Short mmCIF file of the N, C-alpha and C atoms (twelve columns), coordinates in Angstrom:
data_MODEL
# 
_entry.id   MODEL 
# 
loop_
_atom_site.group_PDB 
_atom_site.id 
_atom_site.type_symbol 
_atom_site.label_atom_id 
_atom_site.label_alt_id 
_atom_site.label_comp_id 
_atom_site.label_asym_id 
_atom_site.label_seq_id 
_atom_site.Cartn_x 
_atom_site.Cartn_y 
_atom_site.Cartn_z 
_atom_site.pdbx_PDB_model_num 
ATOM 1   N N  . MET A 1   6.025   19.005  38.215  1 
ATOM 2   C CA . MET A 1   5.481   17.664  38.159  1 
ATOM 3   C C  . MET A 1   5.379   17.101  39.570  1 
ATOM 4   N N  . THR A 2   4.683   16.036  39.709  1 
ATOM 5   C CA . THR A 2   4.524   15.410  41.015  1 
ATOM 6   C C  . THR A 2   5.668   14.436  41.273  1 
ATOM 7   N N  . ALA A 3   5.728   13.958  42.503  1 
ATOM 8   C CA . ALA A 3   6.795   13.019  42.856  1 
ATOM 9   C C  . ALA A 3   6.597   11.678  42.147  1 
ATOM 10  N N  . ALA A 4   5.350   11.347  41.834  1 
ATOM 11  C CA . ALA A 4   5.091   10.068  41.175  1 
ATOM 12  C C  . ALA A 4   5.524   10.093  39.712  1 
ATOM 13  N N  . SER A 5   5.437   11.250  39.074  1 
ATOM 14  C CA . SER A 5   5.844   11.343  37.667  1 
ATOM 15  C C  . SER A 5   6.773   12.540  37.489  1 
ATOM 16  N N  . PRO A 6   8.059   12.367  37.789  1 
ATOM 17  C CA . PRO A 6   8.983   13.494  37.649  1 
ATOM 18  C C  . PRO A 6   9.201   13.846  36.178  1 
ATOM 19  N N  . ALA A 7   9.565   15.088  35.935  1 
ATOM 20  C CA . ALA A 7   9.832   15.533  34.572  1 
ATOM 21  C C  . ALA A 7   11.091  14.853  34.059  1 
ATOM 22  N N  . THR A 8   11.081  14.460  32.815  1 
ATOM 23  C CA . THR A 8   12.253  13.814  32.241  1 
ATOM 24  C C  . THR A 8   13.197  14.870  31.703  1 
ATOM 25  N N  . ALA A 9   14.460  14.564  31.733  1 
ATOM 26  C CA . ALA A 9   15.464  15.500  31.225  1 
ATOM 27  C C  . ALA A 9   15.436  15.475  29.705  1 
ATOM 28  N N  . PRO A 10  15.594  16.608  29.049  1 
ATOM 29  C CA . PRO A 10  15.601  16.619  27.586  1 
ATOM 30  C C  . PRO A 10  16.835  15.899  27.049  1 
ATOM 31  N N  . VAL A 11  16.731  15.444  25.824  1 
ATOM 32  C CA . VAL A 11  17.850  14.756  25.196  1 
ATOM 33  C C  . VAL A 11  18.955  15.773  24.945  1 
ATOM 34  N N  . THR A 12  20.151  15.444  25.389  1 
ATOM 35  C CA . THR A 12  21.269  16.372  25.229  1 
ATOM 36  C C  . THR A 12  22.387  15.700  24.462  1 
ATOM 37  N N  . ILE A 13  23.211  16.503  23.864  1 
ATOM 38  C CA . ILE A 13  24.376  16.015  23.134  1 
ATOM 39  C C  . ILE A 13  25.477  15.721  24.148  1 
ATOM 40  N N  . PRO A 14  26.212  14.608  24.005  1 
ATOM 41  C CA . PRO A 14  27.297  14.331  24.947  1 
ATOM 42  C C  . PRO A 14  28.330  15.460  24.934  1 
ATOM 43  N N  . LYS A 15  28.826  15.793  26.102  1 
ATOM 44  C CA . LYS A 15  29.779  16.901  26.200  1 
ATOM 45  C C  . LYS A 15  31.187  16.488  25.811  1 
ATOM 46  N N  . ALA A 16  31.547  15.240  26.054  1 
ATOM 47  C CA . ALA A 16  32.896  14.788  25.730  1 
ATOM 48  C C  . ALA A 16  32.817  13.408  25.104  1 
ATOM 49  N N  . LEU A 17  33.487  13.238  24.007  1 
ATOM 50  C CA . LEU A 17  33.539  11.941  23.353  1 
ATOM 51  C C  . LEU A 17  34.850  11.267  23.712  1 
ATOM 52  N N  . GLY A 18  34.771  10.014  24.052  1 
ATOM 53  C CA . GLY A 18  35.981  9.277   24.350  1 
ATOM 54  C C  . GLY A 18  36.697  8.899   23.069  1 
ATOM 55  N N  . ALA A 19  37.910  8.462   23.191  1 
ATOM 56  C CA . ALA A 19  38.689  8.046   22.030  1 
ATOM 57  C C  . ALA A 19  38.111  6.744   21.487  1 
ATOM 58  N N  . LEU A 20  37.890  6.699   20.188  1 
ATOM 59  C CA . LEU A 20  37.365  5.495   19.570  1 
ATOM 60  C C  . LEU A 20  38.487  4.484   19.395  1 
ATOM 61  N N  . CYS A 21  38.157  3.248   19.601  1 
ATOM 62  C CA . CYS A 21  39.144  2.201   19.377  1 
ATOM 63  C C  . CYS A 21  39.380  2.044   17.885  1 
ATOM 64  N N  . LEU A 22  40.512  1.498   17.517  1 
ATOM 65  C CA . LEU A 22  40.882  1.351   16.117  1 
ATOM 66  C C  . LEU A 22  39.912  0.434   15.377  1 
ATOM 67  N N  . HIS A 23  39.457  -0.650  15.996  1 
ATOM 68  C CA . HIS A 23  38.548  -1.567  15.310  1 
ATOM 69  C C  . HIS A 23  37.164  -0.951  15.116  1 
ATOM 70  N N  . GLU A 24  36.716  -0.058  15.989  1 
ATOM 71  C CA . GLU A 24  35.420  0.592   15.819  1 
ATOM 72  C C  . GLU A 24  35.425  1.487   14.584  1 
ATOM 73  N N  . ARG A 25  36.490  2.203   14.360  1 
ATOM 74  C CA . ARG A 25  36.568  3.077   13.187  1 
ATOM 75  C C  . ARG A 25  36.514  2.257   11.901  1 
ATOM 76  N N  . SER A 26  37.245  1.148   11.855  1 
ATOM 77  C CA . SER A 26  37.293  0.367   10.622  1 
ATOM 78  C C  . SER A 26  35.944  -0.282  10.319  1 
ATOM 79  N N  . ILE A 27  35.198  -0.684  11.325  1 
ATOM 80  C CA . ILE A 27  33.887  -1.293  11.097  1 
ATOM 81  C C  . ILE A 27  32.944  -0.278  10.470  1 
ATOM 82  N N  . HIS A 28  32.955  0.958   10.972  1 
ATOM 83  C CA . HIS A 28  32.059  1.978   10.438  1 
ATOM 84  C C  . HIS A 28  32.399  2.301   8.989   1 
ATOM 85  N N  . VAL A 29  33.654  2.360   8.649   1 
ATOM 86  C CA . VAL A 29  34.051  2.673   7.275   1 
ATOM 87  C C  . VAL A 29  33.650  1.541   6.338   1 
ATOM 88  N N  . VAL A 30  33.861  0.297   6.743   1 
ATOM 89  C CA . VAL A 30  33.520  -0.849  5.904   1 
ATOM 90  C C  . VAL A 30  32.009  -0.931  5.706   1 
ATOM 91  N N  . ALA A 31  31.230  -0.679  6.749   1 
ATOM 92  C CA . ALA A 31  29.773  -0.752  6.633   1 
ATOM 93  C C  . ALA A 31  29.254  0.310   5.672   1 
ATOM 94  N N  . ALA A 32  29.791  1.519   5.722   1 
ATOM 95  C CA . ALA A 32  29.349  2.583   4.820   1 
ATOM 96  C C  . ALA A 32  29.733  2.264   3.381   1 
ATOM 97  N N  . ALA A 33  30.924  1.739   3.176   1 
ATOM 98  C CA . ALA A 33  31.356  1.399   1.822   1 
ATOM 99  C C  . ALA A 33  30.527  0.243   1.268   1 
ATOM 100 N N  . ALA A 34  30.202  -0.739  2.093   1 
ATOM 101 C CA . ALA A 34  29.395  -1.875  1.643   1 
ATOM 102 C C  . ALA A 34  27.992  -1.422  1.258   1 
ATOM 103 N N  . ALA A 35  27.414  -0.492  2.010   1 
ATOM 104 C CA . ALA A 35  26.083  0.015   1.681   1 
ATOM 105 C C  . ALA A 35  26.101  0.749   0.351   1 
ATOM 106 N N  . ALA A 36  27.136  1.530   0.095   1 
ATOM 107 C CA . ALA A 36  27.232  2.256   -1.168  1 
ATOM 108 C C  . ALA A 36  27.373  1.291   -2.344  1 
ATOM 109 N N  . VAL A 37  28.131  0.223   -2.169  1 
ATOM 110 C CA . VAL A 37  28.300  -0.764  -3.237  1 
ATOM 111 C C  . VAL A 37  26.970  -1.452  -3.534  1 
ATOM 112 N N  . LEU A 38  26.195  -1.773  -2.509  1 
ATOM 113 C CA . LEU A 38  24.901  -2.419  -2.722  1 
ATOM 114 C C  . LEU A 38  23.939  -1.508  -3.476  1 
ATOM 115 N N  . VAL A 39  23.935  -0.227  -3.165  1 
ATOM 116 C CA . VAL A 39  23.052  0.718   -3.859  1 
ATOM 117 C C  . VAL A 39  23.421  0.794   -5.334  1 
ATOM 118 N N  . VAL A 40  24.703  0.886   -5.630  1 
ATOM 119 C CA . VAL A 40  25.142  0.967   -7.026  1 
ATOM 120 C C  . VAL A 40  24.813  -0.331  -7.759  1 
ATOM 121 N N  . THR A 41  25.008  -1.473  -7.110  1 
ATOM 122 C CA . THR A 41  24.707  -2.759  -7.738  1 
ATOM 123 C C  . THR A 41  23.229  -2.867  -8.085  1 
ATOM 124 N N  . LYS A 42  22.354  -2.466  -7.172  1 
ATOM 125 C CA . LYS A 42  20.912  -2.525  -7.435  1 
ATOM 126 C C  . LYS A 42  20.530  -1.570  -8.561  1 
ATOM 127 N N  . ALA A 43  21.124  -0.391  -8.598  1 
ATOM 128 C CA . ALA A 43  20.803  0.579   -9.649  1 
ATOM 129 C C  . ALA A 43  21.258  0.076   -11.014 1 
ATOM 130 N N  . LEU A 44  22.435  -0.530  -11.088 1 
ATOM 131 C CA . LEU A 44  22.920  -1.053  -12.363 1 
ATOM 132 C C  . LEU A 44  22.086  -2.243  -12.832 1 
ATOM 133 N N  . ALA A 45  21.614  -3.056  -11.913 1 
ATOM 134 C CA . ALA A 45  20.791  -4.208  -12.290 1 
ATOM 135 C C  . ALA A 45  19.426  -3.768  -12.804 1 
ATOM 136 N N  . ALA A 46  18.893  -2.655  -12.329 1 
ATOM 137 C CA . ALA A 46  17.566  -2.191  -12.739 1 
ATOM 138 C C  . ALA A 46  17.598  -1.389  -14.025 1 
ATOM 139 N N  . THR A 47  18.750  -0.924  -14.465 1 
ATOM 140 C CA . THR A 47  18.832  -0.059  -15.647 1 
ATOM 141 C C  . THR A 47  18.318  -0.724  -16.920 1 
ATOM 142 N N  . PRO A 48  18.646  -1.981  -17.270 1 
ATOM 143 C CA . PRO A 48  18.137  -2.559  -18.514 1 
ATOM 144 C C  . PRO A 48  16.614  -2.708  -18.530 1 
ATOM 145 N N  . PHE A 49  16.008  -2.932  -17.376 1 
ATOM 146 C CA . PHE A 49  14.565  -3.124  -17.314 1 
ATOM 147 C C  . PHE A 49  13.808  -1.804  -17.412 1 
ATOM 148 N N  . ALA A 50  14.434  -0.695  -17.113 1 
ATOM 149 C CA . ALA A 50  13.745  0.594   -17.129 1 
ATOM 150 C C  . ALA A 50  13.333  0.980   -18.540 1 
ATOM 151 N N  . ALA A 51  14.092  0.602   -19.560 1 
ATOM 152 C CA . ALA A 51  13.753  0.964   -20.934 1 
ATOM 153 C C  . ALA A 51  12.524  0.203   -21.414 1 
ATOM 154 N N  . ARG A 52  12.298  -1.017  -20.923 1 
ATOM 155 C CA . ARG A 52  11.163  -1.825  -21.367 1 
ATOM 156 C C  . ARG A 52  9.929   -1.651  -20.501 1 
ATOM 157 N N  . ALA A 53  10.006  -0.872  -19.460 1 
ATOM 158 C CA . ALA A 53  8.881   -0.734  -18.538 1 
ATOM 159 C C  . ALA A 53  7.726   -0.006  -19.206 1 
ATOM 160 N N  . GLU A 54  6.513   -0.444  -18.902 1 
ATOM 161 C CA . GLU A 54  5.329   0.212   -19.427 1 
ATOM 162 C C  . GLU A 54  5.093   1.506   -18.659 1 
ATOM 163 N N  . PRO A 55  4.446   2.478   -19.288 1 
ATOM 164 C CA . PRO A 55  4.177   3.719   -18.565 1 
ATOM 165 C C  . PRO A 55  3.196   3.470   -17.420 1 
ATOM 166 N N  . ALA A 56  3.267   4.307   -16.421 1 
ATOM 167 C CA . ALA A 56  2.395   4.162   -15.262 1 
ATOM 168 C C  . ALA A 56  0.959   4.491   -15.642 1 
ATOM 169 N N  . LEU A 57  0.016   3.869   -14.944 1 
ATOM 170 C CA . LEU A 57  -1.391  4.147   -15.192 1 
ATOM 171 C C  . LEU A 57  -1.757  5.521   -14.654 1 
ATOM 172 N N  . LYS A 58  -2.783  6.099   -15.232 1 
ATOM 173 C CA . LYS A 58  -3.313  7.345   -14.697 1 
ATOM 174 C C  . LYS A 58  -3.955  7.028   -13.350 1 
ATOM 175 N N  . PRO A 59  -4.060  8.000   -12.456 1 
ATOM 176 C CA . PRO A 59  -4.595  7.703   -11.125 1 
ATOM 177 C C  . PRO A 59  -6.013  7.132   -11.146 1 
ATOM 178 N N  . ASN A 60  -6.862  7.586   -12.057 1 
ATOM 179 C CA . ASN A 60  -8.247  7.125   -12.078 1 
ATOM 180 C C  . ASN A 60  -8.556  6.307   -13.323 1 
ATOM 181 N N  . GLN A 61  -7.575  5.699   -13.926 1 
ATOM 182 C CA . GLN A 61  -7.795  4.916   -15.135 1 
ATOM 183 C C  . GLN A 61  -8.337  3.543   -14.749 1 
ATOM 184 N N  . PRO A 62  -9.514  3.173   -15.265 1 
ATOM 185 C CA . PRO A 62  -10.065 1.868   -14.893 1 
ATOM 186 C C  . PRO A 62  -9.298  0.744   -15.570 1 
ATOM 187 N N  . ASN A 63  -9.221  -0.390  -14.909 1 
ATOM 188 C CA . ASN A 63  -8.543  -1.533  -15.501 1 
ATOM 189 C C  . ASN A 63  -9.512  -2.688  -15.741 1 
ATOM 190 N N  . GLN A 64  -10.818 -2.448  -15.635 1 
ATOM 191 C CA . GLN A 64  -11.800 -3.477  -15.913 1 
ATOM 192 C C  . GLN A 64  -12.153 -3.438  -17.393 1 
ATOM 193 N N  . SER A 65  -12.565 -4.582  -17.931 1 
ATOM 194 C CA . SER A 65  -12.915 -4.630  -19.346 1 
ATOM 195 C C  . SER A 65  -14.328 -4.113  -19.588 1 
ATOM 196 N N  . ARG A 66  -15.209 -4.225  -18.616 1 
ATOM 197 C CA . ARG A 66  -16.575 -3.728  -18.764 1 
ATOM 198 C C  . ARG A 66  -16.801 -2.586  -17.796 1 
ATOM 199 N N  . ALA A 67  -17.590 -1.633  -18.230 1 
ATOM 200 C CA . ALA A 67  -17.915 -0.502  -17.363 1 
ATOM 201 C C  . ALA A 67  -18.946 -0.930  -16.323 1 
ATOM 202 N N  . ALA A 68  -18.966 -0.243  -15.194 1 
ATOM 203 C CA . ALA A 68  -19.937 -0.523  -14.150 1 
ATOM 204 C C  . ALA A 68  -21.307 -0.014  -14.590 1 
ATOM 205 N N  . PRO A 69  -22.401 -0.609  -14.105 1 
ATOM 206 C CA . PRO A 69  -23.731 -0.123  -14.456 1 
ATOM 207 C C  . PRO A 69  -23.912 1.326   -14.004 1 
ATOM 208 N N  . MET A 70  -24.641 2.086   -14.798 1 
ATOM 209 C CA . MET A 70  -24.831 3.500   -14.485 1 
ATOM 210 C C  . MET A 70  -25.804 3.694   -13.332 1 
ATOM 211 N N  . THR A 71  -26.920 2.956   -13.319 1 
ATOM 212 C CA . THR A 71  -27.905 3.120   -12.253 1 
ATOM 213 C C  . THR A 71  -28.218 1.770   -11.647 1 
ATOM 214 N N  . VAL A 72  -28.387 1.765   -10.355 1 
ATOM 215 C CA . VAL A 72  -28.759 0.553   -9.643  1 
ATOM 216 C C  . VAL A 72  -29.950 0.901   -8.771  1 
ATOM 217 N N  . VAL A 73  -31.018 0.132   -8.885  1 
ATOM 218 C CA . VAL A 73  -32.210 0.333   -8.072  1 
ATOM 219 C C  . VAL A 73  -32.310 -0.865  -7.155  1 
ATOM 220 N N  . GLY A 74  -32.342 -0.632  -5.873  1 
ATOM 221 C CA . GLY A 74  -32.410 -1.738  -4.938  1 
ATOM 222 C C  . GLY A 74  -33.559 -1.564  -3.974  1 
ATOM 223 N N  . MET A 75  -34.132 -2.667  -3.527  1 
ATOM 224 C CA . MET A 75  -35.193 -2.624  -2.528  1 
ATOM 225 C C  . MET A 75  -35.199 -3.951  -1.793  1 
ATOM 226 N N  . LEU A 76  -35.760 -3.942  -0.615  1 
ATOM 227 C CA . LEU A 76  -35.906 -5.158  0.156   1 
ATOM 228 C C  . LEU A 76  -37.350 -5.617  0.045   1 
ATOM 229 N N  . CYS A 77  -37.532 -6.856  -0.307  1 
ATOM 230 C CA . CYS A 77  -38.891 -7.392  -0.316  1 
ATOM 231 C C  . CYS A 77  -38.943 -8.485  0.730   1 
ATOM 232 N N  . GLY A 78  -39.903 -8.418  1.584   1 
ATOM 233 C CA . GLY A 78  -40.015 -9.393  2.654   1 
ATOM 234 C C  . GLY A 78  -41.318 -10.150 2.565   1 
ATOM 235 N N  . SER A 79  -41.330 -11.311 3.163   1 
ATOM 236 C CA . SER A 79  -42.559 -12.096 3.193   1 
ATOM 237 C C  . SER A 79  -42.578 -12.930 4.454   1 
ATOM 238 N N  . ILE A 80  -43.773 -13.171 4.938   1 
ATOM 239 C CA . ILE A 80  -43.949 -14.081 6.061   1 
ATOM 240 C C  . ILE A 80  -44.725 -15.256 5.500   1 
ATOM 241 N N  . GLY A 81  -44.018 -16.306 5.240   1 
ATOM 242 C CA . GLY A 81  -44.652 -17.481 4.639   1 
ATOM 243 C C  . GLY A 81  -44.674 -18.617 5.618   1 
ATOM 244 N N  . SER A 82  -44.174 -19.736 5.191   1 
ATOM 245 C CA . SER A 82  -44.192 -20.931 6.023   1 
ATOM 246 C C  . SER A 82  -43.084 -20.920 7.074   1 
ATOM 247 N N  . VAL A 83  -42.131 -19.985 6.939   1 
ATOM 248 C CA . VAL A 83  -41.054 -19.918 7.931   1 
ATOM 249 C C  . VAL A 83  -41.532 -19.112 9.123   1 
ATOM 250 N N  . PRO A 84  -41.053 -19.419 10.326  1 
ATOM 251 C CA . PRO A 84  -41.549 -18.699 11.502  1 
ATOM 252 C C  . PRO A 84  -41.044 -17.258 11.593  1 
ATOM 253 N N  . LYS A 85  -39.955 -16.926 10.927  1 
ATOM 254 C CA . LYS A 85  -39.410 -15.569 11.002  1 
ATOM 255 C C  . LYS A 85  -39.553 -14.901 9.641   1 
ATOM 256 N N  . PRO A 86  -39.644 -13.573 9.628   1 
ATOM 257 C CA . PRO A 86  -39.727 -12.887 8.335   1 
ATOM 258 C C  . PRO A 86  -38.468 -13.138 7.512   1 
ATOM 259 N N  . PHE A 87  -38.639 -13.237 6.231   1 
ATOM 260 C CA . PHE A 87  -37.539 -13.509 5.310   1 
ATOM 261 C C  . PHE A 87  -37.318 -12.272 4.459   1 
ATOM 262 N N  . LEU A 88  -36.148 -11.675 4.550   1 
ATOM 263 C CA . LEU A 88  -35.811 -10.490 3.764   1 
ATOM 264 C C  . LEU A 88  -34.721 -10.859 2.774   1 
ATOM 265 N N  . ALA A 89  -34.914 -10.500 1.544   1 
ATOM 266 C CA . ALA A 89  -33.911 -10.772 0.522   1 
ATOM 267 C C  . ALA A 89  -33.714 -9.515  -0.311  1 
ATOM 268 N N  . PRO A 90  -32.497 -9.126  -0.573  1 
ATOM 269 C CA . PRO A 90  -32.289 -7.941  -1.410  1 
ATOM 270 C C  . PRO A 90  -32.564 -8.254  -2.874  1 
ATOM 271 N N  . ILE A 91  -33.185 -7.312  -3.536  1 
ATOM 272 C CA . ILE A 91  -33.426 -7.420  -4.970  1 
ATOM 273 C C  . ILE A 91  -32.725 -6.238  -5.608  1 
ATOM 274 N N  . THR A 92  -31.875 -6.505  -6.542  1 
ATOM 275 C CA . THR A 92  -31.132 -5.450  -7.213  1 
ATOM 276 C C  . THR A 92  -31.363 -5.569  -8.704  1 
ATOM 277 N N  . ALA A 93  -31.695 -4.453  -9.325  1 
ATOM 278 C CA . ALA A 93  -31.880 -4.434  -10.773 1 
ATOM 279 C C  . ALA A 93  -30.975 -3.354  -11.328 1 
ATOM 280 N N  . ALA A 94  -30.270 -3.656  -12.375 1 
ATOM 281 C CA . ALA A 94  -29.375 -2.683  -12.991 1 
ATOM 282 C C  . ALA A 94  -29.623 -2.667  -14.486 1 
ATOM 283 N N  . MET A 95  -29.593 -1.478  -15.061 1 
ATOM 284 C CA . MET A 95  -29.730 -1.369  -16.503 1 
ATOM 285 C C  . MET A 95  -28.407 -1.794  -17.124 1 
ATOM 286 N N  . ALA A 96  -28.467 -2.748  -18.019 1 
ATOM 287 C CA . ALA A 96  -27.242 -3.236  -18.638 1 
ATOM 288 C C  . ALA A 96  -27.473 -3.377  -20.130 1 
ATOM 289 N N  . SER A 97  -26.424 -3.231  -20.877 1 
ATOM 290 C CA . SER A 97  -26.517 -3.422  -22.319 1 
ATOM 291 C C  . SER A 97  -25.899 -4.769  -22.671 1 
ATOM 292 N N  . ALA A 98  -26.307 -5.305  -23.801 1 
ATOM 293 C CA . ALA A 98  -25.785 -6.599  -24.228 1 
ATOM 294 C C  . ALA A 98  -24.316 -6.472  -24.594 1 
ATOM 295 N N  . GLU A 99  -23.574 -7.529  -24.311 1 
ATOM 296 C CA . GLU A 99  -22.161 -7.520  -24.659 1 
ATOM 297 C C  . GLU A 99  -22.012 -7.638  -26.168 1 
ATOM 298 N N  . THR A 100 -21.011 -6.994  -26.700 1 
ATOM 299 C CA . THR A 100 -20.763 -7.107  -28.135 1 
ATOM 300 C C  . THR A 100 -20.044 -8.419  -28.394 1 
ATOM 301 N N  . PRO A 101 -20.504 -9.191  -29.383 1 
ATOM 302 C CA . PRO A 101 -19.856 -10.480 -29.642 1 
ATOM 303 C C  . PRO A 101 -18.449 -10.286 -30.193 1 
ATOM 304 N N  . ALA A 102 -17.594 -11.242 -29.908 1 
ATOM 305 C CA . ALA A 102 -16.220 -11.178 -30.399 1 
ATOM 306 C C  . ALA A 102 -16.212 -11.416 -31.906 1 
ATOM 307 N N  . LEU A 103 -15.350 -10.714 -32.592 1 
ATOM 308 C CA . LEU A 103 -15.246 -10.883 -34.038 1 
ATOM 309 C C  . LEU A 103 -14.591 -12.219 -34.347 1 
ATOM 310 N N  . MET A 104 -15.143 -12.919 -35.314 1 
ATOM 311 C CA . MET A 104 -14.608 -14.233 -35.669 1 
ATOM 312 C C  . MET A 104 -13.580 -14.111 -36.753 1 
# 
């Protein structure tokens, strides 16, 4: 490497660990035990709701009440009328079937 960008030293494991203080050890033990208690508490709270949960949807299952149109024909129709610039408006036509009336 060049002097402007020297190579960095790889991450290494410490060769010697110093003696841990007594309060450092107790904090680590309490934090691990508290995390385990929280996980168990959340799991126990979710258990009653799991029996009433609805099954998951299929990946491609539609959730709309009406199906999308099968074919769409689109075109741009333009006109130069009384406006100084051309006016373009999209026109879209789709084949659709009449909705079925709700049963009374």
